Short mmCIF file of C-alpha atoms in Angstrom, two decimals:
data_model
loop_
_atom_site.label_atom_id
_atom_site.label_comp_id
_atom_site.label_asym_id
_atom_site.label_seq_id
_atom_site.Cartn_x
_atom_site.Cartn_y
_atom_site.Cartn_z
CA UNK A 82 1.32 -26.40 -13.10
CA UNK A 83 -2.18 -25.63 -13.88
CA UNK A 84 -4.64 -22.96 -12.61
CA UNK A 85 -6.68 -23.96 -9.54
CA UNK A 86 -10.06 -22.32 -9.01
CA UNK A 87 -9.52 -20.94 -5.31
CA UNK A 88 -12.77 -18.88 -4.80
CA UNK A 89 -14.59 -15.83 -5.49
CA UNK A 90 -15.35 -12.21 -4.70
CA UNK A 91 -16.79 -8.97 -6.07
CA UNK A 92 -15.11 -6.12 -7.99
CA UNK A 93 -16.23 -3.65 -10.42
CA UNK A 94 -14.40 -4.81 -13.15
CA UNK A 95 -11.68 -7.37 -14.12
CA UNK A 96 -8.52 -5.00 -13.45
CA UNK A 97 -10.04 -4.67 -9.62
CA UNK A 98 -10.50 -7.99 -9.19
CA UNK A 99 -6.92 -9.32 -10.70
CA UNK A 100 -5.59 -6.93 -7.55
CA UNK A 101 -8.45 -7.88 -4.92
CA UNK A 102 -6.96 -11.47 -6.04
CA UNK A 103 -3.59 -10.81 -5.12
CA UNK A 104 -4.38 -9.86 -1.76
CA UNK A 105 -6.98 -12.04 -0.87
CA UNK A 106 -5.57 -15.52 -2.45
CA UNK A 107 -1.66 -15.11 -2.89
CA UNK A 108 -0.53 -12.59 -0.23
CA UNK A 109 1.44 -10.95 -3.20
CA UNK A 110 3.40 -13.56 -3.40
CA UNK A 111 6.23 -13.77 -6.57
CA UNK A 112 5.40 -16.08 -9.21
CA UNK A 113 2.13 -16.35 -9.16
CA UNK A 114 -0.21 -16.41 -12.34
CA UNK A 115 -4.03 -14.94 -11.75
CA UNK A 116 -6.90 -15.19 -13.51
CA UNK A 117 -10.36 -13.56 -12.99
CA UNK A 118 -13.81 -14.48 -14.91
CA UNK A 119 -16.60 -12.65 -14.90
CA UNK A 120 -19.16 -15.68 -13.16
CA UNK A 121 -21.65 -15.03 -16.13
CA UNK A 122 -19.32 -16.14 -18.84
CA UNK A 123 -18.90 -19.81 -16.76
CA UNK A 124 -21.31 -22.26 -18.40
CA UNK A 125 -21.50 -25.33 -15.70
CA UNK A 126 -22.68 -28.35 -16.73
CA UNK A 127 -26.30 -29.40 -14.33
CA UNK A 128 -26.31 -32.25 -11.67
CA UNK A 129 -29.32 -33.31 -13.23
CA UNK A 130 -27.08 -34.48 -16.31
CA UNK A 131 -24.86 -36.22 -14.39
CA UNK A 132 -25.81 -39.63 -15.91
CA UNK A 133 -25.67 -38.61 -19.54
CA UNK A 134 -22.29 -36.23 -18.85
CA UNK A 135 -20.43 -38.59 -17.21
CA UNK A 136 -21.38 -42.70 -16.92
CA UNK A 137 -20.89 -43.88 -20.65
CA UNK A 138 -17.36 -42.93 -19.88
CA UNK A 139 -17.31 -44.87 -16.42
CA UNK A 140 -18.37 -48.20 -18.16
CA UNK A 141 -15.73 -47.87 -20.83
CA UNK A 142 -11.94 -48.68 -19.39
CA UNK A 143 -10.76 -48.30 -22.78
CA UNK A 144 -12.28 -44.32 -22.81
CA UNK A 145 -9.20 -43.62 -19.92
CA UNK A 146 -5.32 -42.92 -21.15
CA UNK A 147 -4.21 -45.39 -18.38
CA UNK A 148 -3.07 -47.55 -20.77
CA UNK A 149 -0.41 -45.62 -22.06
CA UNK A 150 3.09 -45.50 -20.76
CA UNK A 151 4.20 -41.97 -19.98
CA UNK A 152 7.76 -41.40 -21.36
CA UNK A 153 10.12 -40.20 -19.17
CA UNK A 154 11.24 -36.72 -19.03
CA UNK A 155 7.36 -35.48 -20.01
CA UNK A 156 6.26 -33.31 -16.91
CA UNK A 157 3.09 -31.73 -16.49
CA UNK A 158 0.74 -34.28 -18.60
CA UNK B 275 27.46 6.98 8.30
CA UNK B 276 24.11 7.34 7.79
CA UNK B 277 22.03 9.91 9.94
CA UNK B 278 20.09 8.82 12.90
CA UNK B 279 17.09 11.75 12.12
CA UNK B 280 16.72 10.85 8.26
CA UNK B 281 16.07 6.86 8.95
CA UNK B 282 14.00 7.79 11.77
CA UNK B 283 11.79 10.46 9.53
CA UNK B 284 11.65 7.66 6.64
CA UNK B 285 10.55 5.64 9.49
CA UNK B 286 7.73 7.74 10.77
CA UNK B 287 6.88 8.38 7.46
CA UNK B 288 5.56 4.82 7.09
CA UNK B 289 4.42 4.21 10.88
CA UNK B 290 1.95 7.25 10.95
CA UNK B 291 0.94 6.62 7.71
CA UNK B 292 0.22 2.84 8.68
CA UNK B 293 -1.73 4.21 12.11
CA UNK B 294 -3.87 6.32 9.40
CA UNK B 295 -4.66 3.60 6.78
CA UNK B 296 -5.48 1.25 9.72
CA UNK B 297 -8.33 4.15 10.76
CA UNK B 298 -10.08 2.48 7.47
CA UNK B 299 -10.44 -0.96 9.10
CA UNK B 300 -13.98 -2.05 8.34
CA UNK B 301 -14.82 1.51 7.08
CA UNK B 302 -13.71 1.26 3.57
CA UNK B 303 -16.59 1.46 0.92
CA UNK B 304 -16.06 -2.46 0.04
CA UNK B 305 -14.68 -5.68 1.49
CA UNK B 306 -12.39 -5.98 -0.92
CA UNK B 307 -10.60 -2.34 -0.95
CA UNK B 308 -11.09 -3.10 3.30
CA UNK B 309 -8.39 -5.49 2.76
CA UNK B 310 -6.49 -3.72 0.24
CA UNK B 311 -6.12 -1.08 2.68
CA UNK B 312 -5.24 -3.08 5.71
CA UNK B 313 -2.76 -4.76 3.36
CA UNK B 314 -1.00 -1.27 2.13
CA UNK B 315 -0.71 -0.30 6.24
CA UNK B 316 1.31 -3.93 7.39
CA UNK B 317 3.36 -3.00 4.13
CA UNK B 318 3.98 0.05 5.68
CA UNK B 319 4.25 -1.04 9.16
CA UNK B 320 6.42 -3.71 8.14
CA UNK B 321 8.98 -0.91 6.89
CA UNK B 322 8.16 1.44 9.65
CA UNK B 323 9.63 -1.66 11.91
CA UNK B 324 12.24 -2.12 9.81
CA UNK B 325 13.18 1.29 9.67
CA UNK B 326 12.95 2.21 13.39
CA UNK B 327 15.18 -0.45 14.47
CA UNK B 328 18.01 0.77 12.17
CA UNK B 329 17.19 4.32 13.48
CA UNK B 330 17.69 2.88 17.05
CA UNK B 331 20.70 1.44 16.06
CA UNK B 332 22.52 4.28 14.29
CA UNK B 333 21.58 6.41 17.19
CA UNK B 334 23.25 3.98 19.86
CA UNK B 335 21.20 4.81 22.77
CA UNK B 336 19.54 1.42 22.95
CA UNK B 337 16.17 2.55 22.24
CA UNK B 338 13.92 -0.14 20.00
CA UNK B 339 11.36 0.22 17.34
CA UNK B 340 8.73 0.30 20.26
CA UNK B 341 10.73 3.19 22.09
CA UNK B 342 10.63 4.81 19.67
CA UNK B 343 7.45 4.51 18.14
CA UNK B 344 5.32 5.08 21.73
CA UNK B 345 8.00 6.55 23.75
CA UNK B 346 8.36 9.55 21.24
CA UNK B 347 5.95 13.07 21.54
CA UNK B 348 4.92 15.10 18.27
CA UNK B 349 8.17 17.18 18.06
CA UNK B 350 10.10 14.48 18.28
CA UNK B 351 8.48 12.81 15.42
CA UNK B 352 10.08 13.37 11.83
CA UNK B 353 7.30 12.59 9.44
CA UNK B 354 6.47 14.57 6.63
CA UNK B 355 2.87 16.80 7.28
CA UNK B 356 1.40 14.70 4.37
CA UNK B 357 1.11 11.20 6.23
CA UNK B 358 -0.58 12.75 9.64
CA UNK B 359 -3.49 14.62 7.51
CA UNK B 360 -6.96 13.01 8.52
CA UNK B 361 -7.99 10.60 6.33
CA UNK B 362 -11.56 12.41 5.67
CA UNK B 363 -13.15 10.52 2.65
CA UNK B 364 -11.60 8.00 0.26
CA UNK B 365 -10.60 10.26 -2.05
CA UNK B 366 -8.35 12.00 0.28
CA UNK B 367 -7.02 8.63 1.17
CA UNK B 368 -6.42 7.90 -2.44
CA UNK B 369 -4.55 11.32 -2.99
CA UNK B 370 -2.27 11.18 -0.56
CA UNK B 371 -1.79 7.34 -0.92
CA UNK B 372 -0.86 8.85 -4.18
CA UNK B 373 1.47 11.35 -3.61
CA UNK B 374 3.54 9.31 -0.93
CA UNK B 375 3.96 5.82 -2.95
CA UNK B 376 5.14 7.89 -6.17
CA UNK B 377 7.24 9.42 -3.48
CA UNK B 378 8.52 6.66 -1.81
CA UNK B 379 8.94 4.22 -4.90
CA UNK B 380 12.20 6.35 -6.61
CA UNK B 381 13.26 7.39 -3.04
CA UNK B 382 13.61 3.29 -2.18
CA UNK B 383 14.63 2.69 -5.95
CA UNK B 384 18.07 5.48 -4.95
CA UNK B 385 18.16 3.86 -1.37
CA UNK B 386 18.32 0.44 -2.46
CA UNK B 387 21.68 1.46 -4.36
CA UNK B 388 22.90 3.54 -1.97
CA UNK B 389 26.21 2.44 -0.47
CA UNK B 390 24.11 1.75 3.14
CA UNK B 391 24.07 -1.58 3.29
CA UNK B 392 21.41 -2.13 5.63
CA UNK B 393 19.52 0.81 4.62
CA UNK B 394 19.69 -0.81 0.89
CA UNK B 395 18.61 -3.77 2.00
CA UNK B 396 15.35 -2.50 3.85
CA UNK B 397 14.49 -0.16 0.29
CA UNK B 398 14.80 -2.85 -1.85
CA UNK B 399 12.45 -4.80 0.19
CA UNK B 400 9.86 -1.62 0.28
CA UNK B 401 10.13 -0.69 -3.03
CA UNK B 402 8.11 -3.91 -4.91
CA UNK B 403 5.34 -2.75 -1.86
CA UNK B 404 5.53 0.89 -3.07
CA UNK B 405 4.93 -0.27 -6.99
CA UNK B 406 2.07 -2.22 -5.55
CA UNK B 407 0.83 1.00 -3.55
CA UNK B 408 0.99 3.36 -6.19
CA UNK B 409 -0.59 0.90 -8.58
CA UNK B 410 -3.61 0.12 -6.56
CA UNK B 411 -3.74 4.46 -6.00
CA UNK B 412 -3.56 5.27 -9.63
CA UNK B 413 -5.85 3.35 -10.35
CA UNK B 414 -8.90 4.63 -7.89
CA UNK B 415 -7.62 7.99 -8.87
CA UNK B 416 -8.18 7.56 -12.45
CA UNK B 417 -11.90 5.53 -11.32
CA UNK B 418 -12.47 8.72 -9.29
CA UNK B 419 -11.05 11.15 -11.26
CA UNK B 420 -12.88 10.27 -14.44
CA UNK B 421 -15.93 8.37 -12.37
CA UNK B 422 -18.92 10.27 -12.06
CA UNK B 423 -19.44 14.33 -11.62
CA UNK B 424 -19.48 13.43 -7.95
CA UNK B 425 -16.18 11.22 -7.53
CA UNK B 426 -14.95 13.60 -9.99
CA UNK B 427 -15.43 16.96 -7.51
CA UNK B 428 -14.29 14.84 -4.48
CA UNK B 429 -11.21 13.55 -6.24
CA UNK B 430 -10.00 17.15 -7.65
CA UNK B 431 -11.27 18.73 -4.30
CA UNK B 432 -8.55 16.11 -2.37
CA UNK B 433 -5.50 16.73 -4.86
CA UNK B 434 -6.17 20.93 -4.65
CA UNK B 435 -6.09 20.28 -0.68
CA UNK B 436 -2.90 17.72 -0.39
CA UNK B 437 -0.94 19.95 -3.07
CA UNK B 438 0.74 22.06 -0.92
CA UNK B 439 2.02 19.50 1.17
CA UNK B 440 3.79 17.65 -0.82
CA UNK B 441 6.42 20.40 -1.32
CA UNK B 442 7.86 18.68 1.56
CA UNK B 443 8.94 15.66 0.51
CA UNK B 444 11.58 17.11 -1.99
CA UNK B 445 13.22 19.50 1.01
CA UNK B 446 16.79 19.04 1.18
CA UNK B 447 18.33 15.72 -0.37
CA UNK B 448 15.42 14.83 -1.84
CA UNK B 449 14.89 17.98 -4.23
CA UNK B 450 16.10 16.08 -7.42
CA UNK B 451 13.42 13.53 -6.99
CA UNK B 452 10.59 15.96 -7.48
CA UNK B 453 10.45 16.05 -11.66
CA UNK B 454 10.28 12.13 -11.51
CA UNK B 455 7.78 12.14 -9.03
CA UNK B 456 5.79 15.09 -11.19
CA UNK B 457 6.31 12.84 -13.88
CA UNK B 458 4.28 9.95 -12.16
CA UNK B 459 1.88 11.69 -10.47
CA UNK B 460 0.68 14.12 -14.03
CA UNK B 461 0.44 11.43 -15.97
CA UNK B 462 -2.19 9.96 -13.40
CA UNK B 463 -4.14 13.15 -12.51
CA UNK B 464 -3.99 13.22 -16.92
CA UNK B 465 -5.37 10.29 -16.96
CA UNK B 466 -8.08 11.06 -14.46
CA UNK B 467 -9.03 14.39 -16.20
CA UNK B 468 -8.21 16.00 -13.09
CA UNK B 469 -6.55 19.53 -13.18
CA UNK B 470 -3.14 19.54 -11.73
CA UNK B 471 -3.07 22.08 -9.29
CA UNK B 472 -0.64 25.18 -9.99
CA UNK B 473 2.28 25.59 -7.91
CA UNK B 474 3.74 28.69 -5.71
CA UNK B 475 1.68 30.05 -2.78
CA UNK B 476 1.11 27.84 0.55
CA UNK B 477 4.34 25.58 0.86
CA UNK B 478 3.54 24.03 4.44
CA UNK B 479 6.53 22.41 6.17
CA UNK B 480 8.40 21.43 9.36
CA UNK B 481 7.51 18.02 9.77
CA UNK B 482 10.96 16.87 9.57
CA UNK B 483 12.11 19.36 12.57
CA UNK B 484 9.10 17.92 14.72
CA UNK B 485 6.78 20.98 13.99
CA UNK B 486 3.49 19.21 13.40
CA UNK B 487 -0.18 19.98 12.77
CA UNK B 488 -2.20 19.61 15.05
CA UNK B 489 -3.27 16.56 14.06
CA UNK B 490 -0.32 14.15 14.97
CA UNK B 491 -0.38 14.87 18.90
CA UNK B 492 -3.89 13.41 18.32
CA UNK B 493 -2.70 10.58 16.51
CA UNK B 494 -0.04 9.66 18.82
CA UNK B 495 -2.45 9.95 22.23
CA UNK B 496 -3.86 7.09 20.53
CA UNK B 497 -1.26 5.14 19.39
CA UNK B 498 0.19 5.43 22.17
CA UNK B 499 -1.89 5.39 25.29
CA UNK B 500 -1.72 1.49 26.43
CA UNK B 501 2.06 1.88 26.26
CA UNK B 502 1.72 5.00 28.51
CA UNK B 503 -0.02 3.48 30.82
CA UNK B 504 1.88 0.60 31.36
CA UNK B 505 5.51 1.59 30.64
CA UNK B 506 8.03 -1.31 30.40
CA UNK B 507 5.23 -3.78 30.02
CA UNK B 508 6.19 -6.80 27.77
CA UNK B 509 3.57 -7.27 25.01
#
């Protein structure tokens, strides 16, 4: 399934903080896909925006896929 | 049958070297390498547990993991010299973190095929931790090694120092291991422009026939001083 942001923490580079991710979010655990971003390269969009980001698509039923009939068999939409 | 005195020195191996990365707690030069640490010594203490019990069990005297581990004094102890060595700055931590998990990795890797059952069982489990160990010390040795003219000094200084001891860990049995484990451990020091120290001269030894430094006796007052003072308590 998809990548969940969990949290944060400090390292010196991304190879440290792929392993200070292991121990401090998965306990090592088999399986497990990590991946680290520097926080400066994460663009987030402002609160003050919210209106223009996100209510033309409220007002618009047609703008969500809820319409559509997922086919069986098709995980992980 | 496997010995009683080789599980219980592969044992101690792990439990004082556990005691000594546990010394770190809250001392380690960032949060994140604090829990790295901590993480490395229940790995170790995990297979110090796991290893003590079997040693208890071969032996058939009915001692546990806890007899053994607080009920035991320096020359009964089997652990190489390597793991008792005080931990003195990171980059003695780092070497000898780096010496024993390129040690310990092919010695589970044999283990885990070994016709031991149990003692298979119990490597196989130790050896993913022991990837994970060396990983995490090759890679502050090369970040040391090939840091800054400081780190650099401290990191070289720390591999010179440990060098001799590690002669140990190929006595006996384990003599074949020794070109793998010179393999691993080059191609890091290499990689961390650090010189790899010449051998011949000083080949200190005895920790597996319970002839210490004098650092373990030290060690093990610690470790084991509640127990002493309240034998047969249930914890």
């Amino acid at each position: 399934m998809a990548h969940t942001h969990v949290g944060s923490l400090h390292a010196p580079d991304a190879e440290l903080a792929l392993r200070n991710a292991r121990d401090l979010y998965t306990r090592r655990q088999e399986g497990v896909s990590i991946w680290v971003v520097p926080s400066a390269a994460i663009v987030a969009s402002s609160p003050d925006e919210k209106d223009a980001f996100f209510d033309p698509a409220a007002d618009k039923v047609y703008r969500h896929p809820t319409f559509y009939d997922v086919p069986e068999g098709a995980g992980h939409l | 049958m496997t010995d009683f005195e080789y599980v219980l020195g592969l044992g101690d191996d792990a439990l004082v070297a556990a005691q000594r990365l546990a010394q770190w707690a809250a001392r380690a030069p960032e949060m994140e390498e604090d829990i790295a640490l901590a993480n490395i010594a229940l790995d170790q203490l995990g297979t110090a547990r796991l290893l003590l019990t079997y040693a208890g069990e071969l032996e058939g005297a009915d001692r546990t993991e806890d007899d053994l581990a607080y009920l035991r004094d320096d020359r009964d102890f089997h652990n190489c010299l390597l793991v008792e060595l005080p931990e003195q700055d990171f980059a003695v931590t780092m070497a000898k973190l780096l010496f024993l998990s390129a040690y310990q990795k092919p010695l589970y890797d044999r283990l885990a095929d070994s016709g031991d059952e149990r003692l298979s069982a119990i490597a196989a489990k130790a050896r993913k931790e022991s990837a994970y160990h060396l990983d995490h010390a090759s890679l502050w040795t090369v970040r040391l090694g090939d840091g800054t003219d400081e780190s650099h000094r401290r990191m070289q200084d720390a591999v010179d120092r440990l060098w001799p001891y590690t002669h140990e860990l190929f006595e006996g049995e384990h003599a074949d291991l020794r070109a793998q484990w010179l393999a691993t451990v080059e191609a890091v020091l290499a990689d961390a422009t650090l010189t790899r120290p010449a051998d011949g001269g000083w080949t200190p030894g005895g920790g597996r026939q319970g002839l210490h430094t004098e650092h373990l006796s030290y060690l093990l007052a610690e470790m084991q001083v509640v127990h002493r003072a309240h034998p047969g308590a249930r914890w």
